PDB file of C-alpha atoms in Angstrom:
ATOM      1  CA  MET A 284     186.879 133.035 130.623  1.00 61.00           C
ATOM      2  CA  ASP A 285     185.073 129.976 129.358  1.00 58.00           C
ATOM      3  CA  ARG A 286     182.593 130.212 126.527  1.00 59.00           C
ATOM      4  CA  VAL A 287     180.330 127.804 124.690  1.00 61.00           C
ATOM      5  CA  ARG A 288     178.362 128.475 121.530  1.00 63.00           C
ATOM      6  CA  SER A 289     175.288 126.500 120.623  1.00 62.00           C
ATOM      7  CA  GLY A 290     172.375 127.177 118.385  1.00 61.00           C
ATOM      8  CA  ARG A 291     170.295 126.313 115.410  1.00 64.00           C
ATOM      9  CA  GLY A 292     169.948 128.099 112.140  1.00 71.00           C
ATOM     10  CA  ARG A 293     170.348 131.840 112.533  1.00 89.00           C
ATOM     11  CA  ARG A 294     170.141 131.873 116.342  1.00 92.00           C
ATOM     12  CA  ALA A 295     173.031 131.329 118.766  1.00 93.00           C
ATOM     13  CA  LEU A 296     173.382 131.051 122.503  1.00 94.00           C
ATOM     14  CA  ILE A 297     176.752 132.095 123.910  1.00 95.00           C
ATOM     15  CA  THR A 298     177.266 130.850 127.471  1.00 95.00           C
ATOM     16  CA  LEU A 299     180.046 132.654 129.314  1.00 96.00           C
ATOM     17  CA  ALA A 300     181.699 131.726 132.613  1.00 95.00           C
ATOM     18  CA  GLY A 301     184.260 133.426 134.824  1.00 96.00           C
ATOM     19  CA  GLU A 302     185.044 137.132 134.708  1.00 96.00           C
ATOM     20  CA  ILE A 303     184.901 139.591 131.843  1.00 97.00           C
ATOM     21  CA  ASP A 304     187.779 142.022 132.189  1.00 97.00           C
ATOM     22  CA  PRO A 305     190.609 143.418 130.015  1.00 97.00           C
ATOM     23  CA  ALA A 306     192.260 140.002 129.848  1.00 97.00           C
ATOM     24  CA  THR A 307     189.151 138.133 128.675  1.00 97.00           C
ATOM     25  CA  ALA A 308     187.170 140.800 126.799  1.00 97.00           C
ATOM     26  CA  PRO A 309     188.996 140.080 123.499  1.00 97.00           C
ATOM     27  CA  GLN A 310     187.830 136.449 123.652  1.00 96.00           C
ATOM     28  CA  VAL A 311     184.237 137.561 124.196  1.00 97.00           C
ATOM     29  CA  ARG A 312     184.543 140.057 121.324  1.00 97.00           C
ATOM     30  CA  ALA A 313     185.896 137.344 119.016  1.00 96.00           C
ATOM     31  CA  ALA A 314     183.044 134.956 119.885  1.00 95.00           C
ATOM     32  CA  LEU A 315     180.400 137.618 119.209  1.00 96.00           C
ATOM     33  CA  GLU A 316     182.064 138.764 115.984  1.00 96.00           C
ATOM     34  CA  ARG A 317     182.229 135.148 114.791  1.00 94.00           C
ATOM     35  CA  CYS A 318     178.463 134.840 115.272  1.00 94.00           C
ATOM     36  CA  LEU A 319     177.818 137.945 113.195  1.00 94.00           C
ATOM     37  CA  HIS A 320     180.319 136.831 110.559  1.00 93.00           C
ATOM     38  CA  ASP A 321     178.498 133.472 110.362  1.00 92.00           C
ATOM     39  CA  GLY A 322     175.179 135.204 109.652  1.00 93.00           C
ATOM     40  CA  ILE A 323     173.599 134.699 113.062  1.00 94.00           C
ATOM     41  CA  THR A 324     170.714 137.142 113.464  1.00 95.00           C
ATOM     42  CA  THR A 325     169.798 136.480 117.109  1.00 96.00           C
ATOM     43  CA  ILE A 326     172.574 136.245 119.691  1.00 96.00           C
ATOM     44  CA  ASP A 327     171.614 135.415 123.269  1.00 96.00           C
ATOM     45  CA  VAL A 328     174.399 135.712 125.841  1.00 97.00           C
ATOM     46  CA  ASP A 329     173.917 133.728 129.052  1.00 97.00           C
ATOM     47  CA  LEU A 330     175.768 135.405 131.932  1.00 97.00           C
ATOM     48  CA  THR A 331     174.514 133.040 134.658  1.00 96.00           C
ATOM     49  CA  THR A 332     178.030 131.953 135.629  1.00 96.00           C
ATOM     50  CA  VAL A 333     179.823 135.261 135.029  1.00 96.00           C
ATOM     51  CA  GLY A 334     180.838 136.607 138.403  1.00 93.00           C
ATOM     52  CA  ARG A 335     182.033 140.041 137.314  1.00 94.00           C
ATOM     53  CA  CYS A 336     181.968 142.183 134.202  1.00 97.00           C
ATOM     54  CA  ASP A 337     183.904 145.442 134.092  1.00 97.00           C
ATOM     55  CA  SER A 338     183.797 148.375 131.688  1.00 96.00           C
ATOM     56  CA  SER A 339     185.895 146.526 129.087  1.00 97.00           C
ATOM     57  CA  GLY A 340     183.234 143.817 128.930  1.00 97.00           C
ATOM     58  CA  LEU A 341     180.495 146.421 128.747  1.00 97.00           C
ATOM     59  CA  ARG A 342     182.303 148.050 125.798  1.00 98.00           C
ATOM     60  CA  VAL A 343     182.430 144.675 124.010  1.00 98.00           C
ATOM     61  CA  PHE A 344     178.701 144.142 124.486  1.00 98.00           C
ATOM     62  CA  LEU A 345     177.822 147.676 123.352  1.00 97.00           C
ATOM     63  CA  ASP A 346     180.074 147.445 120.280  1.00 97.00           C
ATOM     64  CA  ALA A 347     178.645 144.041 119.365  1.00 97.00           C
ATOM     65  CA  SER A 348     175.098 145.322 119.852  1.00 97.00           C
ATOM     66  CA  ARG A 349     175.740 148.246 117.495  1.00 96.00           C
ATOM     67  CA  HIS A 350     177.378 145.953 114.951  1.00 96.00           C
ATOM     68  CA  ALA A 351     174.453 143.524 115.219  1.00 96.00           C
ATOM     69  CA  ALA A 352     171.903 146.301 114.716  1.00 95.00           C
ATOM     70  CA  GLY A 353     173.791 147.391 111.610  1.00 94.00           C
ATOM     71  CA  THR A 354     173.298 143.924 110.125  1.00 92.00           C
ATOM     72  CA  HIS A 355     169.643 143.600 111.250  1.00 94.00           C
ATOM     73  CA  ALA A 356     170.641 141.204 114.018  1.00 95.00           C
ATOM     74  CA  SER A 357     170.084 141.430 117.767  1.00 96.00           C
ATOM     75  CA  LEU A 358     172.139 140.761 120.863  1.00 97.00           C
ATOM     76  CA  ARG A 359     170.607 140.254 124.312  1.00 97.00           C
ATOM     77  CA  LEU A 360     172.203 139.543 127.680  1.00 98.00           C
ATOM     78  CA  HIS A 361     170.467 137.127 130.027  1.00 97.00           C
ATOM     79  CA  HIS A 362     170.851 136.420 133.768  1.00 97.00           C
ATOM     80  CA  PRO A 363     173.505 139.007 134.689  1.00 97.00           C
ATOM     81  CA  SER A 364     174.951 138.915 138.199  1.00 96.00           C
ATOM     82  CA  PRO A 365     173.827 141.697 140.549  1.00 96.00           C
ATOM     83  CA  GLN A 366     177.147 143.504 139.910  1.00 95.00           C
ATOM     84  CA  THR A 367     176.735 143.284 136.139  1.00 96.00           C
ATOM     85  CA  ALA A 368     173.074 144.310 136.329  1.00 97.00           C
ATOM     86  CA  ARG A 369     174.143 147.364 138.371  1.00 96.00           C
ATOM     87  CA  LEU A 370     176.824 148.253 135.800  1.00 96.00           C
ATOM     88  CA  LEU A 371     174.261 148.007 133.002  1.00 96.00           C
ATOM     89  CA  ALA A 372     171.687 150.076 134.914  1.00 97.00           C
ATOM     90  CA  ASP A 373     174.190 152.741 136.026  1.00 96.00           C
ATOM     91  CA  THR A 374     175.289 153.290 132.421  1.00 96.00           C
ATOM     92  CA  GLY A 375     171.797 153.086 130.912  1.00 95.00           C
ATOM     93  CA  SER A 376     172.895 150.072 128.909  1.00 95.00           C
ATOM     94  CA  ASP A 377     170.246 147.823 130.446  1.00 94.00           C
ATOM     95  CA  LEU A 378     167.640 149.297 128.101  1.00 91.00           C
ATOM     96  CA  LEU A 379     169.769 148.358 125.122  1.00 89.00           C
ATOM     97  CA  LEU A 380     171.172 144.989 126.181  1.00 94.00           C
ATOM     98  CA  LEU A 381     168.607 143.276 128.425  1.00 87.00           C
TER      99      LEU A 381
END
């Protein structure tokens, strides 16, 4: 799992690449938690080059979204693969995360 963080002020763009699964989900969680710890209020996650995201990745995104909401921040996923979009839709998480 590759990740890059860029941004200005209180906004960050996290660009992920590869797969999000039990092996890589902790790295994604750490990157999102670091944003919130740094006072970022808008987190955009670019999934353009993520081939697959399983339930462990979904859990990370849902947990981070709840944590963000608790600090008056927001987290949004952008450009999910068809598989990830299906996972989000099947679980009803698309309304929360997209």
